[in-house]
PDB file of C-alpha atoms in Angstrom:
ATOM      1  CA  UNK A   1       0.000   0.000   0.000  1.00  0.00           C
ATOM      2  CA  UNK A   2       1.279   3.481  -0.564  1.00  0.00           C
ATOM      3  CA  UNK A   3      -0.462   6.773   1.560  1.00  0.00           C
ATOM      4  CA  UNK A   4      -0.557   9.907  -0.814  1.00  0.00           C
ATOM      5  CA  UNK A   5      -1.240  13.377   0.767  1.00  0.00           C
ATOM      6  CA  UNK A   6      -1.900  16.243  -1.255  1.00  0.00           C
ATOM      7  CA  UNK A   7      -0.799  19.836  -0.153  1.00  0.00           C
ATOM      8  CA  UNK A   8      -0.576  23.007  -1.953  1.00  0.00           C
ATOM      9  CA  UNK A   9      -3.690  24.132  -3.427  1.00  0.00           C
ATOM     10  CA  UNK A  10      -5.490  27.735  -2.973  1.00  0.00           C
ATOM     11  CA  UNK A  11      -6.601  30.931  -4.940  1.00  0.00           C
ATOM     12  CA  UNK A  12      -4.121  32.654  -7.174  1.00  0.00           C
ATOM     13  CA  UNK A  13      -4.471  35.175  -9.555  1.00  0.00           C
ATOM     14  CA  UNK A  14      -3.602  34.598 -13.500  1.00  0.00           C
ATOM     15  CA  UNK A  15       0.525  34.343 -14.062  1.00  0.00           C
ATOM     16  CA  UNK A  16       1.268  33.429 -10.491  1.00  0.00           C
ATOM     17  CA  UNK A  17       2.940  30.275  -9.282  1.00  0.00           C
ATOM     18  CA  UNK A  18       1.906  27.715  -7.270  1.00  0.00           C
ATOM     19  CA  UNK A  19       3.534  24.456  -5.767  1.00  0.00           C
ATOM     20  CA  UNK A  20       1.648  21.336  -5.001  1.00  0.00           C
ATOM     21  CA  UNK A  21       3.155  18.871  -2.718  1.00  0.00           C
ATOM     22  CA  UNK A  22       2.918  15.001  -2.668  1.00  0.00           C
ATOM     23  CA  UNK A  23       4.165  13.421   0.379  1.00  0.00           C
ATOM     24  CA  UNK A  24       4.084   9.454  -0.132  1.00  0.00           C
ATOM     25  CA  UNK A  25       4.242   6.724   2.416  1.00  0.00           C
ATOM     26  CA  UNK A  26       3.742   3.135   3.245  1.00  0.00           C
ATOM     27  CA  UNK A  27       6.439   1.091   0.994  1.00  0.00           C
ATOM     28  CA  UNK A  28       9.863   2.072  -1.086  1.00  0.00           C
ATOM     29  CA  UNK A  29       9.260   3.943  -3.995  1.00  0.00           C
ATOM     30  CA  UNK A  30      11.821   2.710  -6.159  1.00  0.00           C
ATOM     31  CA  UNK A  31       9.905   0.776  -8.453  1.00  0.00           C
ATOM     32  CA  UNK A  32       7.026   3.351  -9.039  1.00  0.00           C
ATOM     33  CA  UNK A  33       6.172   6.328 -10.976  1.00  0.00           C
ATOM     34  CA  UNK A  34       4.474   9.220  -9.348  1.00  0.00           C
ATOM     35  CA  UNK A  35       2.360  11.220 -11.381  1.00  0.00           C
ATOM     36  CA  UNK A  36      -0.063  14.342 -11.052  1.00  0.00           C
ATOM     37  CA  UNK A  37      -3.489  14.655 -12.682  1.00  0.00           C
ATOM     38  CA  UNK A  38      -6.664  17.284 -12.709  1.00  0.00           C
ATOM     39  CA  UNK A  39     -10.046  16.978 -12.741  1.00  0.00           C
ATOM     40  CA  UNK A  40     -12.020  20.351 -13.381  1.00  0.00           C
ATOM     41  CA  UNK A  41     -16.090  20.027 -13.071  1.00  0.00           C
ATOM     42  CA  UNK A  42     -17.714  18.449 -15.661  1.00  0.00           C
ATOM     43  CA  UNK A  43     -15.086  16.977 -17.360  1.00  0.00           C
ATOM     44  CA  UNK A  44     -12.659  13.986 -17.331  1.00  0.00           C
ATOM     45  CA  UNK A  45      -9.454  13.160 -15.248  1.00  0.00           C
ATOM     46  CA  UNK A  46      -6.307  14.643 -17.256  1.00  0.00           C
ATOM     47  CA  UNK A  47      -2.758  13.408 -17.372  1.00  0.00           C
ATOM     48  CA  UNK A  48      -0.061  16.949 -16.151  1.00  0.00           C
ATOM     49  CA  UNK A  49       3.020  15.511 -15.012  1.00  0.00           C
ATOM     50  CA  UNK A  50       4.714  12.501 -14.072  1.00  0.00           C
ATOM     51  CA  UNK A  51       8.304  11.358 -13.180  1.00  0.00           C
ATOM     52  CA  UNK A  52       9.852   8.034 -12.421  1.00  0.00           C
ATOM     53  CA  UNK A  53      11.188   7.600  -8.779  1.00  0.00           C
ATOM     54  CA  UNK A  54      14.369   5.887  -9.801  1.00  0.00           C
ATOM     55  CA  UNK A  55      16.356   7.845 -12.379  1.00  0.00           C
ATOM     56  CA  UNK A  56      13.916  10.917 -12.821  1.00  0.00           C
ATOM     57  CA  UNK A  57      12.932  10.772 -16.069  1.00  0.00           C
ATOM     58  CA  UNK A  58       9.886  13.097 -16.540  1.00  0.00           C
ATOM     59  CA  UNK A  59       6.349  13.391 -19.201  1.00  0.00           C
ATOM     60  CA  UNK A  60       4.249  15.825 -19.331  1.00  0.00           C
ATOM     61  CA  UNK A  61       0.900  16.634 -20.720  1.00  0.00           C
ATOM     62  CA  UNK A  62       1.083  19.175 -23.761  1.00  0.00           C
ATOM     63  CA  UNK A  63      -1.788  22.086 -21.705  1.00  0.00           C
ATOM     64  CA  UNK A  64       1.678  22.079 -19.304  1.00  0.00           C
ATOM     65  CA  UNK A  65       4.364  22.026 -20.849  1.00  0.00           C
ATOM     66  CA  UNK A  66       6.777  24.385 -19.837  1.00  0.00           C
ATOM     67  CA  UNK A  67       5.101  26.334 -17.345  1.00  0.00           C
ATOM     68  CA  UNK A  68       4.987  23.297 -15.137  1.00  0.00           C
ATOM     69  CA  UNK A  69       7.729  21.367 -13.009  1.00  0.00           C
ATOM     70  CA  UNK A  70       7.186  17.429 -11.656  1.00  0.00           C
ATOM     71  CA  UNK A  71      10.245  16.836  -9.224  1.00  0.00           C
ATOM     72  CA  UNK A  72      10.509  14.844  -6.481  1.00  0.00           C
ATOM     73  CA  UNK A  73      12.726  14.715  -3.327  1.00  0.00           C
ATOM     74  CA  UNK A  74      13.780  11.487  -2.105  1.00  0.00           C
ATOM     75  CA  UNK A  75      15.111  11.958   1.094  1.00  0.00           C
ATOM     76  CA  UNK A  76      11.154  13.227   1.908  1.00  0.00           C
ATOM     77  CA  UNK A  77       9.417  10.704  -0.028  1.00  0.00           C
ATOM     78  CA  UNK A  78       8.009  13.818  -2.024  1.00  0.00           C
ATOM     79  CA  UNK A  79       6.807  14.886  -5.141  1.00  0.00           C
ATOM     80  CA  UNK A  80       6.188  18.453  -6.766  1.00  0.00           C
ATOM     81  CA  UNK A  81       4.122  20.251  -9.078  1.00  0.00           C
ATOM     82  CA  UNK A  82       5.877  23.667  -9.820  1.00  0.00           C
ATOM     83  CA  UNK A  83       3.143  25.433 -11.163  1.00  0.00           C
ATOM     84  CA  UNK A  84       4.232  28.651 -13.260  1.00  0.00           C
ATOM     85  CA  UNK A  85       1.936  31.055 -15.575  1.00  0.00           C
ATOM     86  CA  UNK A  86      -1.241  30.124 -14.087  1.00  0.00           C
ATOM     87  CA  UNK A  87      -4.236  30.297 -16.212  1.00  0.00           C
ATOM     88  CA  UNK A  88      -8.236  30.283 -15.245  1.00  0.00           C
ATOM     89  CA  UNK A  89      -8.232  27.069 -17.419  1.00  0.00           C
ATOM     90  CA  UNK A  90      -5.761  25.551 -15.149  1.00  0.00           C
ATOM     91  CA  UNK A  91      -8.584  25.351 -12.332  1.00  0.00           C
ATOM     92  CA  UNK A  92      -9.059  21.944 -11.117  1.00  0.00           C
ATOM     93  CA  UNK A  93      -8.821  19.094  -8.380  1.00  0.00           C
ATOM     94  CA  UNK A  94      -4.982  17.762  -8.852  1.00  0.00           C
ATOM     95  CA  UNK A  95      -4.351  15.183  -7.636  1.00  0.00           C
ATOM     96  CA  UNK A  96      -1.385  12.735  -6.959  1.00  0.00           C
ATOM     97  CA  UNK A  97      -0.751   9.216  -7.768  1.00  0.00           C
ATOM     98  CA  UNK A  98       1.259   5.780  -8.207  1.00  0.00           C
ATOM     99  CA  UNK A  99       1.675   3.613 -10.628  1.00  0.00           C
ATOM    100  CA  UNK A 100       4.270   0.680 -11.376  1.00  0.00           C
ATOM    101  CA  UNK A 101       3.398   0.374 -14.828  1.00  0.00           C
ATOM    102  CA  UNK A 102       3.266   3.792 -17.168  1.00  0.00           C
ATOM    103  CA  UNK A 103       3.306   6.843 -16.554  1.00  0.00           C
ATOM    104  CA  UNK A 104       0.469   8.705 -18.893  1.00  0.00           C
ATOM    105  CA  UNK A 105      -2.127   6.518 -18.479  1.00  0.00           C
ATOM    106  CA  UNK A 106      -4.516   7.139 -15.695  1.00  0.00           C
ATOM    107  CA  UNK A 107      -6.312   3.781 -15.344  1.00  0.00           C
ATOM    108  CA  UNK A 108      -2.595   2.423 -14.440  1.00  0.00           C
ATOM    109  CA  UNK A 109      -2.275   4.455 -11.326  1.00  0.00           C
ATOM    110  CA  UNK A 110      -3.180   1.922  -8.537  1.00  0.00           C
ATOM    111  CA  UNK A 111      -2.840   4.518  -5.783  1.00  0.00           C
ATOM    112  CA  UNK A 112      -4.109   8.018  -4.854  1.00  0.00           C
ATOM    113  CA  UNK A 113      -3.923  11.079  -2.888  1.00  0.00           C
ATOM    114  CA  UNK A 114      -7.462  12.917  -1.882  1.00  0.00           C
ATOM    115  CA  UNK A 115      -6.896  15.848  -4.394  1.00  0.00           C
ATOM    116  CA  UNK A 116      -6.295  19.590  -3.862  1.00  0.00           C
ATOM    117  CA  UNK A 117      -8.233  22.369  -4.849  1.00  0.00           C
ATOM    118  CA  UNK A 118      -6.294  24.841  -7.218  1.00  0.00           C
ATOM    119  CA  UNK A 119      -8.487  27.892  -8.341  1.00  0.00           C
ATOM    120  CA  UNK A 120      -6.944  30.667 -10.959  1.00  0.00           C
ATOM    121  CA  UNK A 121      -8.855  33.868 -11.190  1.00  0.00           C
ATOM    122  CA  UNK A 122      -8.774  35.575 -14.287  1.00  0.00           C
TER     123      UNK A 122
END
């Protein structure tokens, strides 16, 4: 089993930065990929970021692509979501996950965090 707990979210303004926090726990990491997704209302789960725990190797979704960072922190069991240029559209549940298979594919992630609530005001 693997614990994910979602921190970070809130109310920005358009253009400013945010950073969403995964802390993971419950069993090594090494053989997983941790990933961040989005849900806004009304519409289907979306693939932003993920990054394999062993080596680092990072995907991202094309609406994110460069404004966003996925890093992680190993020492803390971690994972990031730099969130840079914020846009209204960007409004949405994110939410973390694991997966040992993959890394875009949603229905691959076996494990995940309770989402947080990021809101961009135009």
């Amino acid at each position: 089993q693997v614990q994910l707990v979602e921190t970070g979210g809130g109310l920005v303004q358009a253009g400013a930065s945010l950073r969403l926090s995964c802390a993971a726990s419950g069993r090594s990491l090494s053989s997983y990929a941790m990933g961040w997704f989005r849900q806004a209302p009304g519409e289907e789960r979306e693939f932003v970021a993920a990054i394999r725990w062993s080596g680092g190797h990072t995907y991202y979704g094309d609406s994110v692509k460069g404004r966003f960072t996925i890093s992680r922190d190993i020492a803390k069991s971690t994972v990031y979501l730099q969130m840079n240029s914020l846009k209204p559209e960007d409004t949405a549940v994110y939410y973390c996950a694991a997966t040992t298979q993959g890394m875009a594919v949603t229905e691959l992630y076996r494990y995940w965090g309770q989402g947080t609530q990021v809101t961009v005001s135009s």
